[in-house]
Short mmCIF file of C-alpha atoms in Angstrom, two decimals:
data_model
loop_
_atom_site.label_atom_id
_atom_site.label_comp_id
_atom_site.label_asym_id
_atom_site.label_seq_id
_atom_site.Cartn_x
_atom_site.Cartn_y
_atom_site.Cartn_z
CA MET A 1 -9.68 -43.95 79.88
CA LYS A 2 -7.09 -46.47 80.10
CA THR A 3 -8.32 -47.67 76.89
CA LEU A 4 -7.04 -44.32 75.72
CA LYS A 5 -3.67 -44.44 77.63
CA TRP A 6 -2.89 -47.65 75.39
CA LEU A 7 -3.94 -45.75 72.59
CA THR A 8 -2.19 -42.83 72.79
CA GLY A 9 1.31 -45.05 73.52
CA ILE A 10 0.95 -47.49 70.56
CA TRP A 11 0.26 -44.31 68.18
CA ALA A 12 3.24 -43.16 69.38
CA ALA A 13 4.58 -46.22 69.08
CA LEU A 14 3.82 -46.61 65.80
CA LEU A 15 4.55 -42.99 64.50
CA ILE A 16 8.60 -43.17 66.11
CA CYS A 17 8.26 -46.67 64.01
CA ILE A 18 7.63 -45.32 60.78
CA ILE A 19 10.34 -42.19 61.45
CA VAL A 20 13.21 -44.59 63.07
CA CYS A 21 11.98 -46.76 59.68
CA ASP A 22 11.82 -43.38 56.39
CA SER A 23 15.16 -42.07 57.86
CA LYS A 24 17.32 -45.54 57.12
CA SER A 25 16.35 -45.53 53.49
CA GLU A 26 17.73 -43.33 52.22
CA LEU A 27 21.18 -42.30 52.65
CA LEU A 28 22.21 -38.28 52.30
CA TYR A 29 25.84 -37.44 51.74
CA THR A 30 27.28 -33.65 51.88
CA ILE A 31 30.76 -33.23 50.02
CA ARG A 32 32.69 -29.99 50.49
CA TYR A 33 34.85 -28.99 48.27
CA ASP A 34 39.27 -27.05 47.90
CA THR A 35 38.30 -24.31 46.89
CA LYS A 36 40.37 -24.34 44.06
CA ASN A 37 38.12 -27.32 42.31
CA ASN A 38 37.29 -27.12 39.79
CA ALA A 39 36.21 -31.18 39.28
CA SER A 40 33.22 -31.20 41.52
CA TYR A 41 30.86 -33.17 39.03
CA GLU A 42 34.42 -36.34 39.16
CA ILE A 43 34.08 -36.11 42.57
CA LYS A 44 30.43 -36.30 42.88
CA GLU A 45 29.91 -39.63 40.49
CA LYS A 46 33.50 -41.12 42.05
CA VAL A 47 31.70 -41.04 45.18
CA GLN A 48 28.09 -42.33 44.25
CA ASP A 49 29.96 -45.05 42.06
CA VAL A 50 32.46 -46.16 45.32
CA TYR A 51 28.67 -46.30 46.68
CA ASN A 52 27.07 -48.61 44.83
CA ASP A 53 30.20 -51.02 45.48
CA LEU A 54 29.70 -51.26 48.28
CA VAL A 55 26.01 -51.70 48.44
CA SER A 56 25.27 -53.34 44.46
CA GLY A 57 24.30 -57.57 45.65
CA ILE A 58 23.33 -56.46 49.10
CA HIS A 59 19.69 -56.33 51.31
CA SER A 60 18.51 -51.97 51.52
CA ASP A 61 19.32 -52.05 55.59
CA SER A 62 22.77 -53.00 55.46
CA TYR A 63 23.72 -50.79 53.76
CA VAL A 64 24.57 -48.13 55.72
CA ILE A 65 26.83 -50.17 58.00
CA MET A 66 28.28 -50.23 54.16
CA VAL A 67 30.09 -47.76 54.33
CA MET A 68 30.31 -46.85 57.98
CA ASP A 69 33.03 -49.57 57.30
CA ASN A 70 34.55 -49.07 54.37
CA LEU A 71 34.46 -45.23 55.00
CA ASN A 72 38.70 -46.21 53.33
CA ARG A 73 37.16 -46.73 50.55
CA PHE A 74 36.00 -42.56 50.35
CA GLU A 75 39.18 -41.66 50.93
CA PHE A 76 40.07 -42.25 46.81
CA ALA A 77 42.46 -39.41 46.31
CA LYS A 78 45.54 -37.58 48.87
CA ASP A 79 43.45 -34.39 49.60
CA ILE A 80 39.82 -35.93 51.12
CA LYS A 81 38.57 -37.61 53.70
CA ALA A 82 35.56 -39.34 54.62
CA GLU A 83 34.17 -39.62 58.20
CA TRP A 84 30.42 -40.27 59.17
CA LYS A 85 28.42 -38.15 62.15
CA ASN A 86 24.35 -37.86 62.46
CA ASN A 87 24.02 -40.56 60.07
CA GLN A 88 25.27 -38.64 57.35
CA LEU A 89 27.92 -39.20 55.03
CA TYR A 90 31.00 -36.44 54.82
CA ILE A 91 32.97 -36.08 51.95
CA VAL A 92 35.41 -33.22 52.42
CA GLN A 93 38.61 -32.36 50.05
CA GLY A 94 41.31 -30.18 50.99
CA ASN A 95 40.17 -27.24 53.35
CA GLY A 96 36.68 -27.66 53.10
CA LYS A 97 35.55 -24.60 52.28
CA GLY A 98 34.69 -24.12 48.78
CA SER A 99 31.24 -25.01 47.68
CA GLU A 100 28.59 -27.75 49.02
CA ILE A 101 26.21 -29.89 48.26
CA HIS A 102 24.21 -32.23 49.58
CA GLY A 103 22.58 -35.02 47.93
CA THR A 104 20.97 -38.54 48.63
CA LEU A 105 23.41 -41.53 47.04
CA GLU A 106 21.48 -44.10 44.70
CA THR A 107 21.60 -47.37 43.88
CA TYR A 108 21.32 -48.33 39.87
CA SER A 109 20.12 -51.38 39.26
CA VAL A 110 19.63 -52.93 36.25
CA CYS A 111 16.68 -55.38 35.36
CA VAL A 112 17.18 -57.71 33.58
CA PRO A 113 13.64 -59.71 32.04
CA LYS A 114 12.95 -63.09 33.16
CA VAL A 115 14.19 -65.99 29.68
CA GLN A 116 10.92 -68.21 28.98
CA PRO A 117 13.50 -71.78 28.16
CA ARG A 118 11.73 -72.36 24.45
CA SER A 119 10.35 -76.61 24.53
CA PHE A 120 11.00 -78.52 21.53
CA LEU A 121 7.07 -78.71 21.18
CA GLN A 122 7.09 -74.67 20.23
CA GLU A 123 9.84 -75.13 17.76
CA ILE A 124 8.21 -77.41 15.78
CA PHE A 125 5.01 -75.17 15.42
CA SER A 126 6.84 -71.64 15.32
CA GLY A 127 7.70 -72.00 11.29
CA PHE A 128 3.03 -72.07 10.70
#
């Protein structure tokens, strides 16, 4: 009976760890637009660009901290307010009573293949 309790406790701890680790791997956002907004796509793209600038070259475990510490960077216009609550980034434009979108912020990375250095012998025999 004691081993069953230990196994159940270990299983519960692993399950909680998996859930917590998975929740930190994505950064969710909500954008609430003004009722008179006509440029919703531009604001969404600007938020994504600011996020990419913040997290470029940083380990994925630090993404949330970078966003939380730099909320003012998401306030790129006078009528936009950014805040962090419930592990989510909230962007409100104007009165915030217009349309609303939800999503996940993504990091863009470009894969550059490794350049193999050419040797002197390879250059000599490449013509044959």
